[in-house]
Short mmCIF file of N, CA and C in Angstrom, two decimals:
data_model
loop_
_atom_site.label_atom_id
_atom_site.label_comp_id
_atom_site.label_asym_id
_atom_site.label_seq_id
_atom_site.Cartn_x
_atom_site.Cartn_y
_atom_site.Cartn_z
N MET F 607 15.42 -50.10 125.54
CA MET F 607 15.65 -49.61 124.13
C MET F 607 16.72 -51.03 123.95
N HIS F 608 16.64 -51.47 122.52
CA HIS F 608 17.73 -52.72 122.55
C HIS F 608 18.92 -51.93 122.17
N LYS F 609 20.40 -52.60 122.69
CA LYS F 609 21.40 -51.94 122.60
C LYS F 609 22.09 -51.62 121.29
N VAL F 610 21.55 -52.57 120.00
CA VAL F 610 21.95 -52.12 119.02
C VAL F 610 21.30 -50.86 118.53
N ALA F 611 19.84 -50.61 118.71
CA ALA F 611 19.47 -49.63 118.15
C ALA F 611 19.82 -48.41 118.74
N ARG F 612 20.10 -48.55 120.42
CA ARG F 612 20.60 -47.22 121.08
C ARG F 612 22.05 -46.85 120.34
N THR F 613 23.11 -47.86 120.30
CA THR F 613 24.12 -47.61 120.01
C THR F 613 24.32 -46.64 118.23
N LEU F 614 23.27 -47.47 117.28
CA LEU F 614 23.08 -46.74 115.87
C LEU F 614 22.53 -45.37 116.33
N LEU F 615 21.46 -45.04 116.83
CA LEU F 615 21.00 -43.68 117.12
C LEU F 615 22.01 -42.74 117.70
N ILE F 616 22.80 -43.25 118.63
CA ILE F 616 24.08 -42.30 119.41
C ILE F 616 24.96 -42.00 118.09
N ALA F 617 25.43 -43.29 117.35
CA ALA F 617 26.36 -42.91 116.03
C ALA F 617 25.86 -42.08 115.09
N THR F 618 24.19 -42.27 114.70
CA THR F 618 23.95 -41.43 113.63
C THR F 618 24.04 -39.73 113.95
N VAL F 619 23.52 -39.74 115.57
CA VAL F 619 23.45 -38.28 115.71
C VAL F 619 24.88 -37.74 115.96
N THR F 620 25.96 -38.60 116.33
CA THR F 620 27.33 -38.22 116.54
C THR F 620 27.48 -37.77 115.38
N LEU F 621 27.52 -38.81 114.19
CA LEU F 621 27.89 -38.36 112.77
C LEU F 621 27.20 -37.05 112.13
N LEU F 622 25.94 -37.07 112.08
CA LEU F 622 25.29 -35.88 111.90
C LEU F 622 25.59 -34.42 112.47
N LEU F 623 25.95 -34.70 113.87
CA LEU F 623 26.64 -33.50 114.52
C LEU F 623 27.91 -33.06 113.83
N ILE F 624 28.94 -34.15 113.72
CA ILE F 624 30.16 -33.72 113.37
C ILE F 624 30.18 -33.11 111.83
N TYR F 625 29.28 -33.77 111.05
CA TYR F 625 29.12 -33.33 109.65
C TYR F 625 28.53 -31.92 109.62
N GLY F 626 27.47 -31.56 110.58
CA GLY F 626 26.81 -30.08 110.46
C GLY F 626 27.65 -29.24 111.14
N ILE F 627 28.65 -29.48 112.01
CA ILE F 627 29.80 -28.53 112.70
C ILE F 627 30.53 -28.22 111.55
N SER F 628 30.93 -29.44 110.90
CA SER F 628 32.21 -29.28 109.89
C SER F 628 31.77 -28.12 108.94
N MET F 629 30.23 -28.36 108.39
CA MET F 629 29.77 -27.59 107.16
C MET F 629 29.76 -25.90 107.54
N LEU F 630 29.56 -26.16 109.01
CA LEU F 630 29.44 -24.84 109.57
C LEU F 630 30.72 -23.98 109.46
N TYR F 631 31.22 -24.65 110.19
CA TYR F 631 32.66 -24.06 110.36
C TYR F 631 33.50 -23.69 108.75
N SER F 632 33.43 -24.62 107.67
CA SER F 632 33.95 -24.23 106.46
C SER F 632 33.26 -23.34 105.88
N THR F 633 32.12 -22.55 106.00
CA THR F 633 31.25 -21.89 105.41
C THR F 633 31.11 -20.71 105.89
N SER F 634 31.55 -20.70 107.19
CA SER F 634 31.62 -19.34 108.06
C SER F 634 32.93 -18.84 108.66
N TYR F 635 33.75 -19.44 108.29
CA TYR F 635 35.09 -19.04 108.91
C TYR F 635 35.54 -18.02 108.27
N ALA F 636 35.62 -17.77 107.41
CA ALA F 636 36.07 -16.38 106.46
C ALA F 636 35.20 -15.15 107.34
N VAL F 637 34.30 -15.14 107.57
CA VAL F 637 33.25 -13.87 108.36
C VAL F 637 33.43 -14.01 109.74
N TYR F 638 33.01 -15.29 110.46
CA TYR F 638 33.16 -15.32 111.89
C TYR F 638 34.43 -15.86 112.36
N GLY F 639 35.04 -16.15 111.90
CA GLY F 639 36.18 -17.03 112.62
C GLY F 639 35.99 -18.22 113.15
N GLU F 640 36.53 -18.23 114.44
CA GLU F 640 36.21 -19.30 115.18
C GLU F 640 35.12 -19.19 116.13
N SER F 641 34.78 -17.97 116.25
CA SER F 641 33.73 -17.50 117.32
C SER F 641 32.36 -18.42 117.31
N LEU F 642 32.19 -18.53 116.12
CA LEU F 642 30.54 -18.79 115.67
C LEU F 642 30.81 -20.76 116.19
N LEU F 643 32.06 -21.42 115.81
CA LEU F 643 32.42 -22.56 116.03
C LEU F 643 32.08 -22.82 117.61
N LYS F 644 33.08 -21.97 118.32
CA LYS F 644 32.94 -21.91 119.70
C LYS F 644 31.61 -22.05 120.19
N ARG F 645 30.75 -21.29 119.82
CA ARG F 645 29.57 -20.97 120.44
C ARG F 645 28.64 -22.41 119.88
N GLN F 646 29.04 -22.67 118.94
CA GLN F 646 27.80 -23.97 118.75
C GLN F 646 28.34 -25.17 119.35
N LEU F 647 29.84 -25.43 119.48
CA LEU F 647 30.31 -26.35 120.34
C LEU F 647 29.68 -26.05 121.45
N LEU F 648 29.79 -25.04 122.26
CA LEU F 648 29.07 -25.00 123.50
C LEU F 648 27.52 -25.37 123.47
N TRP F 649 26.74 -24.94 122.61
CA TRP F 649 25.47 -25.50 122.53
C TRP F 649 25.37 -27.04 122.11
N ILE F 650 26.20 -27.25 121.42
CA ILE F 650 26.17 -29.17 121.30
C ILE F 650 26.42 -29.71 122.60
N ALA F 651 27.25 -29.11 123.38
CA ALA F 651 27.57 -29.90 124.67
C ALA F 651 26.32 -29.53 126.05
N ALA F 652 25.87 -28.52 125.77
CA ALA F 652 24.69 -28.11 126.57
C ALA F 652 23.47 -28.99 126.29
N GLY F 653 23.27 -29.23 124.97
CA GLY F 653 22.35 -30.02 124.41
C GLY F 653 22.49 -31.48 124.82
N SER F 654 23.64 -31.99 124.57
CA SER F 654 24.11 -33.39 124.71
C SER F 654 24.08 -33.66 126.30
N ILE F 655 24.32 -32.87 127.27
CA ILE F 655 24.03 -33.00 128.63
C ILE F 655 22.45 -33.18 129.07
N CYS F 656 21.77 -32.18 128.37
CA CYS F 656 20.27 -32.12 128.34
C CYS F 656 19.59 -33.65 128.23
N ALA F 657 20.10 -33.84 126.87
CA ALA F 657 19.76 -35.23 126.08
C ALA F 657 20.04 -36.39 127.17
N ALA F 658 21.37 -36.34 127.40
CA ALA F 658 21.48 -37.38 128.48
C ALA F 658 20.65 -37.74 129.62
N ALA F 659 20.44 -36.60 130.19
CA ALA F 659 19.72 -36.32 131.65
C ALA F 659 18.23 -36.78 131.20
N LEU F 660 17.69 -36.51 130.35
CA LEU F 660 16.29 -36.55 129.67
C LEU F 660 16.31 -38.07 129.54
N TRP F 661 17.28 -38.83 128.75
CA TRP F 661 17.13 -40.09 128.49
C TRP F 661 17.36 -41.07 129.29
N TRP F 662 18.08 -40.57 130.70
CA TRP F 662 17.95 -41.34 131.60
C TRP F 662 17.24 -41.29 132.79
N ARG F 663 16.18 -40.08 132.84
CA ARG F 663 15.03 -39.62 133.88
C ARG F 663 14.02 -39.74 133.32
N LEU F 664 13.68 -39.78 131.92
CA LEU F 664 12.34 -39.63 131.68
C LEU F 664 11.85 -40.68 130.94
N ASP F 665 10.59 -41.10 131.44
CA ASP F 665 10.16 -42.26 130.86
C ASP F 665 8.92 -41.78 129.69
N TYR F 666 9.39 -42.15 128.46
CA TYR F 666 8.70 -41.77 127.35
C TYR F 666 7.15 -42.16 127.12
N ARG F 667 6.73 -43.27 128.06
CA ARG F 667 5.44 -43.45 128.08
C ARG F 667 4.47 -42.64 128.77
N ARG F 668 5.29 -41.85 129.81
CA ARG F 668 4.44 -40.99 130.45
C ARG F 668 4.26 -39.40 129.52
N LEU F 669 5.33 -39.46 129.07
CA LEU F 669 5.45 -38.02 128.25
C LEU F 669 4.38 -38.04 126.84
N GLY F 670 4.01 -39.12 126.66
CA GLY F 670 3.19 -39.40 125.48
C GLY F 670 1.60 -39.04 125.67
N HIS F 671 1.08 -38.91 127.09
CA HIS F 671 -0.19 -38.53 127.36
C HIS F 671 0.09 -37.05 127.21
N TYR F 672 1.05 -36.17 127.09
CA TYR F 672 0.96 -34.76 126.74
C TYR F 672 1.10 -34.58 125.37
N GLY F 673 0.84 -35.52 124.48
CA GLY F 673 1.11 -34.88 122.94
C GLY F 673 -0.06 -34.07 122.29
N TRP F 674 -1.27 -34.32 122.74
CA TRP F 674 -2.44 -33.50 122.56
C TRP F 674 -2.16 -32.21 123.08
N TRP F 675 -1.82 -31.99 124.54
CA TRP F 675 -1.60 -30.78 124.91
C TRP F 675 -0.35 -29.72 124.14
N GLY F 676 0.64 -30.54 123.77
CA GLY F 676 1.56 -29.99 123.03
C GLY F 676 1.17 -29.47 121.80
N LEU F 677 0.39 -30.39 120.74
CA LEU F 677 -0.19 -29.94 119.57
C LEU F 677 -1.35 -28.91 119.79
N GLY F 678 -2.02 -28.82 120.74
CA GLY F 678 -3.04 -27.71 120.88
C GLY F 678 -2.03 -26.30 121.23
N ILE F 679 -1.27 -26.14 122.02
CA ILE F 679 -0.41 -25.09 122.44
C ILE F 679 0.28 -24.62 121.24
N PHE F 680 0.94 -25.37 120.40
CA PHE F 680 1.59 -25.18 119.40
C PHE F 680 0.99 -24.79 118.20
N ALA F 681 -0.57 -25.32 118.16
CA ALA F 681 -1.11 -24.88 116.85
C ALA F 681 -1.77 -23.67 117.27
N VAL F 682 -1.95 -23.12 118.69
CA VAL F 682 -2.38 -21.82 118.90
C VAL F 682 -1.13 -20.86 118.46
N LEU F 683 0.00 -21.15 118.81
CA LEU F 683 1.27 -20.32 118.71
C LEU F 683 1.41 -19.89 117.30
N LEU F 684 1.19 -20.95 116.49
CA LEU F 684 1.29 -21.07 114.86
C LEU F 684 0.16 -20.24 114.45
N LEU F 685 -0.67 -20.27 114.65
CA LEU F 685 -1.88 -19.17 114.24
C LEU F 685 -1.72 -18.07 114.53
N TYR F 686 -1.16 -17.53 115.71
CA TYR F 686 -1.05 -16.38 116.18
C TYR F 686 0.27 -15.58 115.17
N LEU F 687 1.03 -16.59 115.06
CA LEU F 687 2.32 -15.98 114.21
C LEU F 687 1.93 -15.84 112.85
N ALA F 688 1.09 -16.68 112.16
CA ALA F 688 0.55 -16.76 110.52
C ALA F 688 -0.25 -15.45 110.76
N THR F 689 -1.34 -15.11 111.78
CA THR F 689 -1.88 -13.87 111.55
C THR F 689 -0.99 -12.79 111.37
N ALA F 690 -0.09 -12.60 112.32
CA ALA F 690 1.16 -11.70 112.43
C ALA F 690 1.68 -11.56 111.16
N ASN F 691 2.24 -12.77 110.55
CA ASN F 691 2.85 -12.87 109.32
C ASN F 691 1.91 -12.05 107.93
N LEU F 692 0.69 -12.69 108.09
CA LEU F 692 -0.56 -12.10 107.10
C LEU F 692 -0.45 -10.39 107.34
N MET F 693 -0.42 -10.15 108.44
CA MET F 693 -1.05 -8.68 108.88
C MET F 693 0.40 -8.05 108.18
N HIS F 694 1.75 -8.89 108.49
CA HIS F 694 2.81 -7.58 108.09
C HIS F 694 3.13 -7.85 106.50
N HIS F 695 2.57 -8.94 105.70
CA HIS F 695 2.86 -9.34 104.41
C HIS F 695 1.80 -8.44 103.69
N PHE F 696 0.55 -8.04 104.03
CA PHE F 696 -0.19 -7.41 103.40
C PHE F 696 -0.34 -5.75 104.06
N ARG F 697 0.65 -5.77 105.01
CA ARG F 697 0.77 -4.22 105.36
C ARG F 697 -0.61 -3.74 106.16
N LEU F 698 -1.39 -4.74 106.83
CA LEU F 698 -2.45 -4.36 107.50
C LEU F 698 -2.37 -4.15 108.98
N ALA F 699 -2.64 -2.55 109.26
CA ALA F 699 -2.42 -2.41 110.45
C ALA F 699 -0.71 -2.32 111.25
N PRO F 700 0.34 -2.04 110.36
CA PRO F 700 1.45 -1.98 111.09
C PRO F 700 1.72 -1.60 112.71
N ALA F 701 1.05 -0.43 113.03
CA ALA F 701 0.92 -0.21 114.27
C ALA F 701 0.49 -1.09 115.25
N LEU F 702 -0.57 -1.81 114.61
CA LEU F 702 -1.03 -2.84 115.72
C LEU F 702 -0.04 -4.25 115.68
N LEU F 703 0.65 -4.35 114.66
CA LEU F 703 1.30 -5.50 114.39
C LEU F 703 2.51 -5.24 115.64
N ALA F 704 3.19 -4.17 115.55
CA ALA F 704 4.02 -3.70 116.70
C ALA F 704 3.92 -3.91 118.32
N LYS F 705 2.45 -3.55 118.26
CA LYS F 705 1.92 -3.65 119.74
C LYS F 705 1.47 -5.15 120.10
N LEU F 706 1.51 -6.44 119.09
CA LEU F 706 1.18 -7.78 119.49
C LEU F 706 1.97 -8.20 120.65
N PRO F 707 1.57 -8.80 121.56
CA PRO F 707 2.39 -9.57 122.61
C PRO F 707 3.33 -10.28 122.00
N PHE F 708 4.53 -10.35 122.56
CA PHE F 708 5.48 -11.31 122.47
C PHE F 708 6.12 -11.05 120.90
N ILE F 709 5.71 -10.38 120.02
CA ILE F 709 6.25 -10.13 118.61
C ILE F 709 6.78 -8.48 118.69
N GLY F 710 6.24 -7.60 119.00
CA GLY F 710 6.74 -6.12 118.89
C GLY F 710 7.48 -5.94 117.36
N GLY F 711 6.97 -6.39 116.08
CA GLY F 711 7.54 -5.91 115.12
C GLY F 711 8.32 -7.26 114.51
N LEU F 712 9.20 -6.73 113.81
CA LEU F 712 10.30 -7.60 113.22
C LEU F 712 11.24 -8.48 114.14
N SER F 713 11.79 -9.45 114.08
CA SER F 713 12.72 -10.29 114.63
C SER F 713 13.47 -11.04 113.35
N LYS F 714 14.99 -10.45 113.20
CA LYS F 714 15.47 -11.42 112.32
C LYS F 714 14.89 -11.36 110.68
N GLY F 715 14.49 -10.13 110.54
CA GLY F 715 13.63 -9.78 108.96
C GLY F 715 12.23 -10.52 109.06
N SER F 716 11.76 -10.98 109.94
CA SER F 716 10.28 -11.98 110.13
C SER F 716 9.54 -11.70 111.20
N PRO F 717 8.05 -11.64 111.12
CA PRO F 717 7.30 -11.74 112.35
C PRO F 717 7.14 -12.99 112.75
N ARG F 718 7.69 -14.39 112.21
CA ARG F 718 7.33 -15.58 112.79
C ARG F 718 8.14 -16.00 114.01
N TRP F 719 8.97 -15.10 114.58
CA TRP F 719 9.83 -15.33 115.77
C TRP F 719 9.14 -14.91 117.00
N ILE F 720 8.91 -15.41 118.11
CA ILE F 720 8.54 -15.08 119.28
C ILE F 720 9.55 -14.44 120.19
N ARG F 721 9.62 -13.21 120.62
CA ARG F 721 10.43 -12.83 121.37
C ARG F 721 9.92 -13.13 123.08
N LEU F 722 10.73 -13.54 123.68
CA LEU F 722 10.75 -13.52 125.38
C LEU F 722 11.84 -12.84 125.79
N TRP F 723 11.42 -11.60 126.36
CA TRP F 723 12.63 -11.09 126.95
C TRP F 723 13.64 -10.64 125.94
N LYS F 724 15.25 -11.49 126.06
CA LYS F 724 15.85 -11.05 125.14
C LYS F 724 16.32 -12.45 124.13
N VAL F 725 15.41 -13.35 124.45
CA VAL F 725 15.49 -14.54 123.57
C VAL F 725 14.45 -14.77 122.66
N SER F 726 14.52 -14.81 121.16
CA SER F 726 13.64 -15.42 120.35
C SER F 726 13.63 -16.93 119.95
N LEU F 727 12.46 -16.92 119.93
CA LEU F 727 12.14 -18.44 119.50
C LEU F 727 11.32 -18.57 118.40
N GLN F 728 11.55 -19.89 117.68
CA GLN F 728 10.51 -20.21 116.44
C GLN F 728 9.87 -21.52 117.03
N PRO F 729 8.31 -21.17 117.32
CA PRO F 729 7.46 -22.17 117.72
C PRO F 729 7.39 -23.34 117.06
N SER F 730 7.93 -23.33 115.71
CA SER F 730 7.58 -24.27 114.82
C SER F 730 8.64 -25.42 115.04
N GLU F 731 9.97 -25.31 115.86
CA GLU F 731 10.79 -25.99 116.46
C GLU F 731 10.22 -26.66 117.13
N PHE F 732 9.35 -26.42 118.24
CA PHE F 732 8.89 -26.99 119.53
C PHE F 732 7.71 -27.77 118.82
N ALA F 733 7.07 -27.25 117.76
CA ALA F 733 5.89 -28.02 117.18
C ALA F 733 6.11 -29.35 116.58
N LYS F 734 7.41 -29.43 115.96
CA LYS F 734 7.95 -30.62 115.38
C LYS F 734 8.13 -31.59 116.45
N LEU F 735 8.76 -31.13 117.63
CA LEU F 735 8.97 -32.25 118.54
C LEU F 735 7.66 -32.47 119.48
N ALA F 736 6.52 -31.66 119.25
CA ALA F 736 5.23 -31.92 119.83
C ALA F 736 4.52 -33.24 118.82
N ILE F 737 4.57 -32.92 117.64
CA ILE F 737 4.13 -33.99 116.66
C ILE F 737 4.71 -35.20 116.99
N ILE F 738 6.20 -35.12 116.89
CA ILE F 738 6.83 -36.70 117.27
C ILE F 738 6.24 -37.42 118.33
N VAL F 739 5.96 -36.45 119.65
CA VAL F 739 5.56 -37.08 120.89
C VAL F 739 4.50 -37.78 120.24
N PHE F 740 3.34 -36.92 119.81
CA PHE F 740 2.13 -37.00 119.54
C PHE F 740 1.87 -38.52 118.62
N LEU F 741 2.60 -38.56 117.71
CA LEU F 741 2.78 -39.92 116.83
C LEU F 741 3.28 -40.59 117.82
N ALA F 742 4.22 -40.57 118.42
CA ALA F 742 4.98 -41.78 119.15
C ALA F 742 3.98 -42.33 120.10
N ASN F 743 2.95 -41.64 120.38
CA ASN F 743 1.96 -42.18 121.49
C ASN F 743 0.65 -42.88 120.83
N TYR F 744 0.37 -42.13 119.53
CA TYR F 744 -1.15 -42.38 118.62
C TYR F 744 -0.76 -43.64 118.12
N LEU F 745 0.37 -43.75 117.33
CA LEU F 745 0.35 -44.46 116.38
C LEU F 745 0.32 -46.38 116.75
N PRO F 746 1.26 -46.46 118.01
CA PRO F 746 1.15 -48.07 118.29
C PRO F 746 -0.38 -48.32 119.04
N ARG F 747 -0.84 -47.37 119.49
CA ARG F 747 -2.45 -47.72 120.09
C ARG F 747 -3.40 -47.41 119.23
N HIS F 748 -2.99 -47.03 117.70
CA HIS F 748 -4.12 -47.44 116.62
C HIS F 748 -3.48 -47.76 115.61
N THR F 749 -2.98 -49.25 115.47
CA THR F 749 -2.30 -49.79 114.87
C THR F 749 -3.54 -50.06 113.45
N ARG F 750 -4.54 -50.32 113.69
CA ARG F 750 -5.51 -50.64 112.50
C ARG F 750 -5.57 -49.00 111.50
N HIS F 751 -5.38 -47.74 112.20
CA HIS F 751 -5.27 -46.80 111.17
C HIS F 751 -3.81 -46.85 110.60
N THR F 752 -2.88 -47.32 111.30
CA THR F 752 -1.37 -47.17 110.73
C THR F 752 -1.48 -48.03 109.62
N ARG F 753 -2.25 -49.47 109.49
CA ARG F 753 -1.97 -50.37 108.34
C ARG F 753 -2.77 -49.58 107.16
N GLU F 754 -3.77 -48.86 107.49
CA GLU F 754 -4.65 -48.48 106.61
C GLU F 754 -3.58 -47.52 105.66
N LEU F 755 -2.80 -46.82 105.92
CA LEU F 755 -1.78 -45.57 105.74
C LEU F 755 -0.82 -46.29 104.98
N LEU F 756 -0.51 -47.59 104.92
CA LEU F 756 0.38 -48.62 104.01
C LEU F 756 -0.25 -49.08 103.03
#
């Protein structure tokens, strides 16, 4: 990647992190104090270390070949959660909803979360990454279709 683009990307991400953490701190200090800030700073540090390791070790061209797989996996997961959400919304078989694997009822007030042991995840967040990887691989190879969109 070009040095200017890399520097601009790192600066933009850093500014967004600083802005986001300051907004979180200013809105939640009265309720949570500094505990939420410390936890978020820990997650930022862990995420930064993982991002740096991936940037250094991962060849994005190889990652692009798995874009279709990522889209397929997360499409199935999102369909699964959409079905559970509809069942919950229309009060269809609440006993069945509680027995669905990985859901087991509501999590944080919604059945859109998948629970794996004690961790709750939203597959839509990972689906965003899968779409980015897929499009980063697909669009350069299909420039004719890209020009049609413009």
